XYZ file of C-alpha atoms in Angstrom:
619
model
C 0.058 -0.196 0.009
C 2.777 2.390 0.859
C 4.252 2.171 -2.899
C 1.079 2.609 -4.447
C -0.011 5.295 -2.529
C 4.065 7.020 -3.324
C 3.469 6.650 -7.008
C 0.027 8.052 -6.985
C 0.322 10.896 -4.311
C 3.654 11.866 -5.840
C 2.660 14.662 -8.578
C 0.360 16.140 -5.796
C 2.597 15.926 -3.385
C 5.277 17.857 -4.988
C 2.935 20.705 -5.446
C 1.463 20.811 -2.167
C 1.341 24.464 -0.770
C 2.917 23.515 2.710
C 5.820 22.462 0.998
C 6.761 26.051 0.588
C 8.290 27.125 3.755
C 8.448 23.924 5.746
C 9.905 21.213 2.850
C 12.018 19.645 5.441
C 8.968 18.611 7.595
C 7.949 16.575 5.248
C 10.626 14.183 4.359
C 11.202 13.455 8.372
C 7.770 12.748 9.434
C 6.578 10.369 6.242
C 6.543 7.176 8.868
C 4.834 9.254 11.570
C 2.243 10.336 8.995
C 1.219 6.425 8.515
C 0.591 5.661 11.779
C -1.464 9.361 12.445
C -3.770 8.186 9.044
C -4.109 4.625 10.437
C -5.317 6.283 13.870
C -7.554 8.611 12.011
C -8.728 6.004 10.009
C -10.008 4.376 12.889
C -11.357 6.755 14.706
C -13.238 8.922 11.631
C -16.675 9.566 12.156
C -19.065 9.642 9.548
C -18.762 13.850 9.214
C -15.553 12.959 8.635
C -15.685 11.167 6.005
C -17.973 13.463 4.276
C -15.331 16.397 4.220
C -12.617 14.696 3.155
C -12.540 15.763 -0.423
C -12.474 19.133 1.582
C -9.797 17.969 3.250
C -7.298 17.120 0.375
C -3.718 18.254 0.228
C -4.618 20.042 3.576
C -1.846 18.516 5.643
C 0.353 15.368 4.565
C -1.605 13.155 7.072
C -5.021 13.790 5.647
C -4.065 13.195 1.928
C -3.665 9.930 2.461
C -6.893 9.345 3.909
C -8.814 8.643 0.839
C -6.326 6.614 -0.503
C -6.688 4.243 2.517
C -10.207 4.246 3.006
C -11.493 3.310 -0.139
C -9.307 -0.249 -0.004
C -11.531 -1.260 3.322
C -14.950 0.128 1.983
C -17.061 -1.086 -0.556
C -19.129 1.978 -0.783
C -18.010 5.588 -0.220
C -19.413 9.238 -0.531
C -17.394 11.577 -3.538
C -17.326 15.569 -2.775
C -20.725 15.774 -4.442
C -22.291 13.652 -1.608
C -23.494 10.765 -4.167
C -22.673 7.246 -3.421
C -20.313 5.423 -5.765
C -19.437 1.342 -5.683
C -15.516 0.305 -5.865
C -15.432 0.524 -9.644
C -15.834 3.894 -9.421
C -13.331 4.679 -7.602
C -10.835 5.037 -10.044
C -12.815 7.647 -12.051
C -12.881 9.655 -8.048
C -9.023 9.688 -8.390
C -9.221 11.227 -11.436
C -11.712 13.887 -10.040
C -9.903 14.462 -6.955
C -7.138 15.274 -9.018
C -8.615 17.783 -10.714
C -10.209 19.162 -7.484
C -8.685 22.391 -6.361
C -7.300 22.849 -3.091
C -9.922 25.016 -0.758
C -7.066 25.603 2.025
C -5.440 27.845 -0.329
C -8.720 29.695 -1.263
C -11.030 31.404 1.184
C -12.994 32.944 -2.003
C -13.609 29.342 -3.291
C -15.648 25.844 -2.737
C -14.571 22.272 -2.320
C -15.091 20.541 -5.168
C -14.531 22.914 -8.303
C -13.542 21.724 -11.495
C -10.144 23.599 -12.968
C -12.931 24.141 -16.339
C -15.324 26.105 -14.368
C -13.017 28.460 -12.755
C -12.695 31.939 -13.957
C -10.535 32.586 -17.040
C -7.508 34.498 -14.834
C -8.193 32.321 -11.473
C -4.711 32.195 -9.977
C -3.458 29.395 -8.206
C -1.130 30.012 -4.897
C 0.997 27.085 -5.449
C 2.114 28.005 -9.224
C 3.466 30.946 -8.018
C 6.314 29.144 -6.358
C 9.127 28.358 -9.202
C 10.393 25.963 -6.401
C 7.241 23.437 -7.026
C 7.808 24.060 -10.770
C 11.649 23.151 -10.500
C 10.995 19.820 -8.634
C 9.100 18.909 -11.283
C 11.536 18.708 -13.452
C 14.443 17.758 -11.318
C 12.975 16.505 -8.494
C 12.851 17.542 -4.689
C 16.306 16.470 -3.586
C 18.192 17.798 -6.751
C 15.852 21.803 -6.122
C 16.367 21.899 -2.212
C 19.211 20.547 -1.650
C 20.985 21.087 1.826
C 18.081 23.542 2.411
C 16.220 21.884 4.586
C 17.625 21.537 8.006
C 18.551 25.476 7.398
C 14.744 26.517 6.638
C 13.444 24.684 10.369
C 16.108 27.334 12.281
C 14.911 30.190 10.603
C 14.670 33.211 12.923
C 11.670 35.264 11.529
C 9.327 33.205 9.283
C 6.646 34.999 7.426
C 3.565 33.088 5.636
C 4.174 35.131 1.840
C 2.602 33.852 -1.337
C 4.976 36.281 -3.716
C 7.825 35.048 -2.505
C 9.722 33.793 0.446
C 12.506 35.887 2.568
C 15.510 34.822 2.653
C 18.026 34.866 5.519
C 20.538 37.348 4.185
C 18.065 40.295 3.714
C 17.947 43.189 6.148
C 15.185 42.354 8.881
C 12.332 43.655 7.800
C 9.805 46.630 9.554
C 7.112 48.782 8.761
C 7.959 51.037 5.363
C 5.004 53.443 5.506
C 3.331 51.688 2.842
C -0.071 50.263 2.981
C -3.077 49.410 1.265
C -6.610 50.845 1.248
C -9.831 49.620 -0.095
C -11.609 52.218 -2.300
C -14.367 50.944 -3.207
C -16.801 47.718 -4.585
C -18.556 47.870 -8.155
C -20.335 44.932 -9.070
C -18.524 42.693 -6.970
C -15.027 43.755 -8.218
C -13.061 45.576 -5.538
C -10.725 48.295 -5.978
C -7.685 48.834 -4.188
C -4.975 51.160 -3.838
C -1.277 51.650 -1.946
C -0.907 54.454 0.242
C 2.186 56.431 1.328
C 2.491 57.449 5.085
C 4.536 60.884 5.217
C 7.693 59.461 6.018
C 8.089 57.067 2.886
C 7.130 60.444 1.151
C 10.434 61.958 2.445
C 12.182 58.914 1.165
C 10.850 58.894 -2.134
C 11.734 62.596 -2.501
C 15.218 61.573 -1.077
C 15.072 58.995 -3.901
C 14.019 61.033 -6.868
C 16.948 63.789 -5.644
C 19.615 60.391 -6.019
C 17.995 59.469 -9.462
C 18.260 62.948 -10.632
C 22.000 62.984 -9.760
C 23.072 59.922 -12.164
C 24.925 58.582 -9.604
C 23.616 54.652 -8.727
C 25.793 55.080 -5.014
C 23.217 57.047 -4.213
C 20.558 54.673 -4.222
C 22.995 52.569 -2.334
C 23.222 54.752 0.433
C 19.088 55.470 0.281
C 19.254 51.921 0.477
C 21.042 50.951 3.645
C 18.833 53.433 5.160
C 15.915 52.300 4.016
C 16.323 48.347 2.778
C 12.786 48.225 1.772
C 11.981 51.048 -0.632
C 10.102 49.687 -3.189
C 11.489 52.181 -6.212
C 15.047 52.120 -5.067
C 14.787 48.383 -5.461
C 13.396 48.422 -8.684
C 15.475 51.230 -10.020
C 18.723 49.094 -8.329
C 17.787 46.076 -10.189
C 18.298 47.929 -13.559
C 21.744 48.582 -12.962
C 22.913 45.308 -11.565
C 21.219 43.806 -14.500
C 23.472 45.692 -16.869
C 26.149 45.008 -15.264
C 25.617 41.245 -15.377
C 24.841 40.461 -12.037
C 21.320 38.379 -12.386
C 21.352 37.488 -9.251
C 21.230 40.237 -7.291
C 18.844 41.971 -9.702
C 16.525 39.010 -8.990
C 17.183 39.170 -5.471
C 16.176 43.319 -5.232
C 13.437 42.519 -7.329
C 11.794 39.528 -4.748
C 13.048 41.600 -1.827
C 10.484 44.555 -3.305
C 7.327 42.300 -3.836
C 8.407 41.015 0.087
C 7.957 44.510 0.955
C 4.682 45.149 -0.973
C 3.103 42.121 -0.322
C 3.481 42.830 3.578
C 1.302 46.023 2.858
C -1.590 44.106 1.392
C -4.776 44.694 2.867
C -6.829 41.944 4.553
C -9.434 41.422 1.870
C -6.695 41.612 -1.223
C -6.915 38.223 -2.651
C -3.965 37.082 -5.051
C -6.601 34.536 -6.274
C -9.972 35.720 -7.220
C -9.105 37.988 -9.898
C -12.003 40.418 -8.415
C -9.569 42.697 -7.130
C -7.924 45.734 -9.135
C -5.412 47.984 -9.163
C -5.270 51.481 -10.803
C -2.255 52.186 -12.850
C -2.763 55.748 -13.121
C -1.970 56.037 -9.295
C 2.026 56.162 -8.981
C 1.804 53.931 -5.996
C 0.519 50.866 -7.660
C 2.877 51.330 -10.497
C 5.409 49.579 -8.421
C 3.817 46.522 -7.793
C 2.712 45.990 -11.865
C 6.733 46.710 -12.688
C 8.067 44.439 -9.777
C 5.185 41.530 -11.002
C 6.658 41.859 -14.481
C 10.326 42.164 -13.924
C 9.751 38.843 -11.411
C 8.208 37.336 -14.166
C 10.797 38.013 -16.908
C 13.190 36.185 -14.581
C 11.315 33.472 -13.904
C 10.916 32.748 -17.332
C 14.929 33.160 -17.732
C 15.009 30.713 -15.688
C 13.015 28.000 -16.908
C 9.701 28.386 -15.340
C 7.424 29.487 -17.809
C 4.699 27.818 -16.081
C 5.160 29.860 -12.888
C 5.682 33.163 -14.936
C 2.398 32.189 -16.843
C 0.768 32.328 -13.294
C 2.377 35.741 -12.853
C 1.400 37.048 -15.804
C -2.242 35.990 -15.469
C -1.787 38.079 -11.760
C -1.033 41.221 -13.580
C -3.778 40.730 -16.084
C -6.270 40.363 -13.594
C -5.198 43.537 -11.575
C -6.392 45.516 -14.472
C -7.614 43.939 -17.437
C -9.758 46.436 -19.601
C -6.856 48.678 -19.475
C -3.989 46.075 -19.421
C -1.295 48.975 -18.528
C 1.923 46.863 -19.147
C 0.337 45.065 -22.014
C 0.778 41.262 -20.867
C -1.549 40.386 -23.658
C 1.460 40.308 -25.632
C 3.120 38.139 -23.700
C 0.953 35.655 -22.439
C 0.197 33.379 -25.629
C 4.238 33.217 -25.423
C 4.181 31.490 -21.818
C 1.054 29.588 -22.582
C 3.127 27.739 -25.452
C 6.041 27.666 -23.182
C 4.262 25.883 -20.277
C 2.249 23.877 -22.816
C -0.604 25.443 -21.560
C -2.782 25.067 -24.764
C -6.058 24.432 -23.011
C -5.877 27.895 -21.533
C -4.449 29.498 -24.506
C -7.247 28.470 -26.726
C -9.803 29.366 -24.063
C -8.596 32.633 -23.098
C -8.817 33.167 -27.189
C -12.365 31.695 -27.563
C -13.690 34.319 -24.345
C -12.328 37.251 -24.833
C -12.313 37.516 -28.960
C -15.816 38.554 -29.102
C -14.782 41.877 -27.452
C -10.936 42.230 -27.627
C -10.255 41.176 -31.015
C -7.763 39.122 -30.150
C -6.880 37.882 -33.395
C -5.575 41.324 -34.819
C -2.395 41.246 -32.793
C -0.123 39.457 -34.739
C 0.758 37.157 -31.540
C -2.530 35.778 -31.085
C -3.347 35.158 -34.657
C -0.359 33.034 -35.207
C 0.215 31.587 -31.463
C -3.236 30.312 -31.002
C -3.199 28.059 -34.221
C 0.053 26.688 -32.986
C -1.709 25.962 -29.971
C -4.255 23.743 -31.767
C -1.791 21.799 -33.853
C 0.043 21.140 -30.353
C -2.727 19.619 -28.947
C -3.854 17.512 -31.943
C -0.594 16.208 -31.361
C -1.346 15.029 -27.972
C -2.370 11.172 -28.666
C -3.948 10.337 -25.495
C -6.684 12.690 -26.112
C -9.604 11.170 -28.014
C -9.036 11.041 -31.781
C -12.601 13.491 -32.551
C -11.081 16.068 -30.132
C -7.715 15.821 -31.996
C -9.374 15.694 -35.735
C -11.084 18.877 -34.100
C -8.367 20.777 -33.366
C -6.730 19.769 -36.627
C -9.215 21.840 -38.531
C -9.305 24.541 -36.129
C -5.615 25.115 -36.579
C -5.275 24.495 -40.301
C -8.506 27.401 -40.795
C -6.745 29.990 -38.051
C -3.189 29.956 -39.389
C -4.402 30.645 -42.952
C -5.657 33.447 -41.695
C -2.922 34.878 -39.717
C -1.164 34.387 -42.799
C -3.420 35.958 -44.880
C -3.902 39.128 -42.312
C -0.155 39.566 -41.177
C 1.726 38.291 -44.376
C 5.009 39.918 -42.723
C 5.349 37.758 -40.241
C 6.591 34.749 -42.322
C 9.647 35.835 -43.627
C 11.239 37.031 -40.533
C 9.607 33.698 -38.865
C 11.671 31.450 -40.995
C 14.976 33.020 -41.050
C 15.019 33.189 -37.323
C 14.330 29.605 -37.836
C 17.269 28.702 -40.638
C 14.536 27.793 -43.176
C 14.970 28.117 -46.509
C 11.409 28.763 -47.962
C 11.050 27.139 -51.871
C 10.807 29.626 -54.923
C 7.325 30.320 -55.380
C 7.003 31.149 -51.979
C 10.365 33.731 -52.248
C 9.594 34.942 -55.230
C 5.892 36.061 -54.564
C 5.135 39.365 -53.857
C 2.668 38.861 -50.905
C 5.347 37.560 -48.639
C 8.436 39.190 -50.022
C 10.208 42.532 -48.809
C 7.226 44.669 -49.839
C 5.077 43.419 -47.027
C 7.807 44.572 -44.540
C 8.096 47.783 -46.084
C 4.538 48.387 -46.680
C 2.939 47.934 -43.025
C 2.929 50.848 -40.636
C 5.486 51.639 -37.783
C 2.810 50.297 -35.400
C 2.444 46.892 -36.846
C 6.240 46.704 -37.661
C 6.335 47.234 -33.772
C 4.229 44.372 -33.185
C 5.342 41.479 -35.781
C 9.029 42.398 -34.792
C 8.005 41.732 -31.039
C 6.532 38.372 -31.612
C 9.142 37.146 -34.395
C 11.919 37.603 -31.518
C 10.171 36.334 -28.925
C 8.803 33.171 -30.045
C 10.685 32.355 -33.066
C 12.094 29.118 -31.065
C 8.401 27.918 -30.740
C 8.443 26.999 -34.706
C 11.917 25.541 -35.326
C 10.456 21.837 -34.298
C 10.336 20.320 -37.975
C 6.552 18.826 -37.509
C 5.703 22.745 -37.188
C 7.504 23.963 -40.134
C 5.881 20.585 -42.006
C 2.621 21.465 -40.242
C 3.294 24.993 -41.396
C 4.191 24.091 -45.391
C 1.174 23.330 -46.974
C -1.282 26.129 -45.460
C 1.452 28.725 -46.567
C 1.017 27.117 -50.393
C -2.986 27.074 -49.673
C -2.767 30.814 -49.014
C -0.669 31.615 -52.083
C -3.294 30.050 -53.930
C -6.074 32.157 -52.686
C -3.832 35.082 -53.244
C -3.735 34.561 -57.231
C -7.617 33.517 -57.120
C -8.265 37.195 -55.646
C -10.163 35.809 -52.781
C -12.168 38.831 -50.860
C -10.602 37.419 -47.484
C -7.414 38.624 -49.299
C -8.862 41.786 -49.789
C -10.576 42.554 -46.735
C -7.434 41.736 -44.647
C -5.447 44.472 -46.475
C -7.964 47.259 -46.047
C -7.893 46.163 -42.542
C -4.054 46.754 -42.158
C -3.928 50.062 -44.067
C -6.942 51.557 -41.722
C -5.616 49.744 -38.525
C -2.449 49.962 -36.574
C -1.934 53.777 -37.423
C 0.024 54.262 -34.110
C 0.555 52.311 -31.115
C -0.913 52.904 -27.774
C 1.436 54.014 -24.580
C 1.134 50.831 -23.268
C 2.620 48.749 -25.905
C 5.357 50.872 -25.958
C 5.870 50.302 -22.180
C 5.601 46.217 -22.723
C 8.265 46.706 -25.475
C 10.896 48.761 -23.295
C 10.166 46.110 -20.479
C 10.806 43.401 -22.334
C 13.975 44.631 -24.096
C 13.726 43.068 -27.375
C 16.237 43.952 -29.821
C 13.851 43.695 -32.555
C 11.036 45.853 -31.473
C 12.949 48.171 -29.419
C 14.759 49.176 -33.042
C 11.272 49.625 -34.361
C 9.901 52.548 -31.424
C 9.123 55.846 -32.789
C 11.506 58.668 -32.144
C 8.998 60.736 -29.372
C 9.556 57.518 -27.104
C 13.481 57.219 -27.547
C 13.612 60.876 -27.239
C 12.899 60.975 -23.991
C 14.654 59.254 -20.418
C 13.017 56.113 -19.594
C 13.553 55.295 -15.743
C 13.085 51.832 -14.336
C 11.071 52.256 -11.647
C 8.433 54.464 -13.888
C 8.684 53.797 -17.906
C 6.943 55.964 -19.957
C 4.200 57.357 -17.073
C 0.359 57.578 -17.962
C -0.083 61.066 -19.316
C -3.592 60.957 -16.858
C -1.845 60.624 -13.793
C -3.573 60.481 -10.587
C -1.168 62.334 -8.087
C -1.805 62.210 -4.267
C 0.867 64.210 -3.317
C 3.579 66.268 -5.089
C 7.520 66.808 -4.487
C 7.999 70.170 -3.158
C 9.657 72.630 -4.981
C 13.303 73.331 -5.060
C 14.483 76.575 -4.236
C 15.314 79.202 -6.771
C 18.985 79.446 -7.950
C 20.674 81.908 -6.609
C 20.892 85.240 -9.559
C 24.813 85.747 -9.175
C 25.541 81.578 -9.982
C 28.305 81.603 -12.866
C 27.877 79.665 -16.093
C 30.060 76.813 -14.395
C 28.074 76.538 -11.205
C 24.534 76.274 -13.610
C 26.484 74.021 -15.474
C 26.987 71.515 -12.406
C 24.035 72.607 -10.853
C 21.985 71.271 -14.037
C 24.105 67.656 -13.707
C 23.960 67.557 -9.711
C 20.688 68.792 -8.475
C 21.927 69.372 -5.147
C 25.208 71.133 -6.212
C 25.661 74.958 -4.452
C 29.025 76.313 -5.249
C 28.453 79.679 -3.238
C 25.943 78.575 -0.464
C 22.170 79.782 0.139
C 23.203 83.281 -0.896
C 19.931 85.041 -2.141
C 19.235 88.998 -3.274
C 15.846 90.113 -3.554
C 16.560 93.133 -5.868
C 14.146 93.226 -8.379
C 15.664 94.292 -11.445
C 19.048 91.651 -11.207
C 16.410 89.051 -9.928
C 14.356 89.654 -13.384
C 17.724 89.773 -15.599
C 18.811 86.384 -13.505
C 15.822 84.798 -14.022
C 15.618 85.155 -17.795
C 19.901 84.222 -17.882
C 18.834 81.369 -15.702
C 15.701 79.861 -18.008
C 17.775 80.027 -21.138
C 20.812 78.282 -19.059
C 18.425 75.640 -17.549
C 16.724 74.923 -21.347
C 20.360 74.399 -23.091
C 21.448 72.234 -19.930
C 18.044 70.215 -20.112
C 18.551 69.344 -24.059
C 22.439 68.661 -22.757
C 21.115 66.452 -20.430
C 18.724 64.794 -22.725
C 21.296 64.299 -25.565
C 23.992 62.770 -23.456
C 21.665 60.202 -22.042
C 20.527 58.838 -25.094
C 24.033 58.773 -27.104
C 24.615 55.129 -28.701
C 28.101 54.256 -29.051
C 28.256 51.859 -32.217
C 30.904 48.920 -31.296
C 33.360 48.719 -34.687
C 32.433 45.560 -36.353
C 34.683 42.413 -35.201
C 33.500 39.657 -37.817
C 34.734 41.496 -41.436
C 38.594 40.404 -39.990
C 38.771 38.481 -37.262
C 42.529 37.445 -38.337
C 43.388 41.081 -37.906
C 46.165 42.831 -40.425
C 48.903 42.784 -38.160
C 49.242 46.539 -38.018
C 48.392 46.736 -34.309
C 50.763 45.830 -31.453
C-alpha cells in the first residue's frame, strides 16, 4: 500500500503548498504521517468522511486518508455526496486530482473543477518556482541541503509571491499601506498609499536618481532597505552590469515589501481585485511583478511565469497597462498550457479582438496544432483541433503576411522558390506595413521564433502557406479585406505597447520604437508614466537658484541638482532677479537639452567579424 500511494501521491505532494516554507518537515515525518492516518481512519466518524474531499492536500497526513479508506470500504461518498461502488473509485481518483485545494483559496468552495474556474484564476502553488523546478528535477536536486537550515529560520512570515531570505535585512514597516477604495459589481478596487515618512524617502530617491549616481541609491537603500522604487531602479543597474542574481534578489525583496502591505481582503487568486495604474503608488507593484516574471522565464520556469502574467492581467484586465497580452501566449506555449490559451482566445475574442494582434493570430493555431499531436486525447477532439488550427493559421498568414519571412529567417529555414519570389510574402510586405504593426510583428518574431523551429511544426505550416498563395492568386475576398484592415488600423500604437516593448528589451522591437519614445529618458522605476496620472502627493519645489551664480555653477547644478557652489545666498533686488531669471531659464533649457542628448547617446561597437584574424599592424 505505501508503494502504491507514493506513486499516486507524488505529483500532488510535490505541488502541495505547505512545502513552500517547510519542505524539510515532509521528508522526516513520512512514517509518523502513515501512523497518524491509520489512527484517524479508525477514529473518524461519518462527518469526517463526508469532508475528506475538502480536506485533500491540506496536511500530509490527511492526504493519505482517501487512498486507505477506499481499500477498506466497498461504498463511499464523493465530494458531491453521491454513493459510488468500488469499480468507480478510479473515476474518483481522476476527479480528486482536478479538485482545487480549498485550503489555499478562501473565496472558492471544495470540488470546483478546473474548467469551471474563472479564466484569470491564479493558483497559489503555481506562484512558487520551486514547485515547478521540483517537477522537472526532483525535490532533492532543487532543495539540496536547505531543509535543516529552513527549520532554524529566525523569522518566518507566510508569503505567496516570494519567500524571505536569511540574507535580507530584517523587515520593519516601511510606511506603505493598502486601502480599499470601493466595490463595484463584485469587483474590489484597492490602492497603495504612502505615509509621510515614506514620502520623504521617496523625495530623497528622486534626488538620487537625478544625480545620475547609482551609489546614492545604494546609500539610500542602506538606510531604507525596503524602499520599493530604489530596489527596482538598482535592480536595473545590476542587470546592466551582468549581476543577474543580485538583480533578481532585489526584485524579490521589492515584492516582499509590497506583499507585507496588502489589505486583509486583497486576494491574489480571486481575479476580482483591481489596482489603478494611473496612481503612482500602484505602479511599483505592476513593474515588480513584470520584472519578476521575466526573471522566472529566463530561469526556466514558464509555468510560474504564466501564473504571474495572469496575476498582472487580473489587476487591470480592461486597460492592461503593461500589455501582458503580448506575452501571455508565449508563456502559455512555453508552459504547454495550450488549453488555457485556446480558452482565453475563445472567451475574449468577441470583445477584445485578439485575432487582430499578430501574437494571438499565430500562437493560437500553433496551440491547436500542438493539442492535435497529443495522443492521449480522443481522436474526435484531435481532428477538431487540426481543423481549427488549419483555419486559423491561414487567416493569420492572410492578415499578417509580414511575419512569415522573418520567422523563417530566425528559424534558419529556406522557403521554396514559389514563396520567395511571390510579392505577397516578399520584402514589400515588411516595407508597406505601418510602424506600429512593424513593432508588433518584430516583437512576436523575436520572442517566439524558437517555438516554431520544430520540424513537425514547419511541416504543418508549409501546405498552408501554399494554400494562402493560391487564395491570393485567385483574388479571394479575404485577402482584400485583410489588406483594407491593415491600412486603416495600426496607425499608432498605444502607450502601454511602448511600455511593454521597453520592459521586454527585445532588440527587434526596440529598434522599431518611434523617436518621440526613444528621445525621452526612461526610468526603470516608472517607464513612460500615464499622461492622466492621479497624483496624491507632489514633490516640493526646489528653492530658486542664486541670481549671481556663474555659468560653471549652473552647469554643475544641472547635472547634480544638490550642488551649491556659493552657499544659500539670495538677493531680493527686483531688476537683478528679473535679469537673472531670464538667464537661468535660457541656461536651464540648454542644460536640459544637453542632458537628454547625453542620456540618449548610443555608441556603436566597431565590427569584429569582418576581419577576425587582423592585419597585423597593431601591437
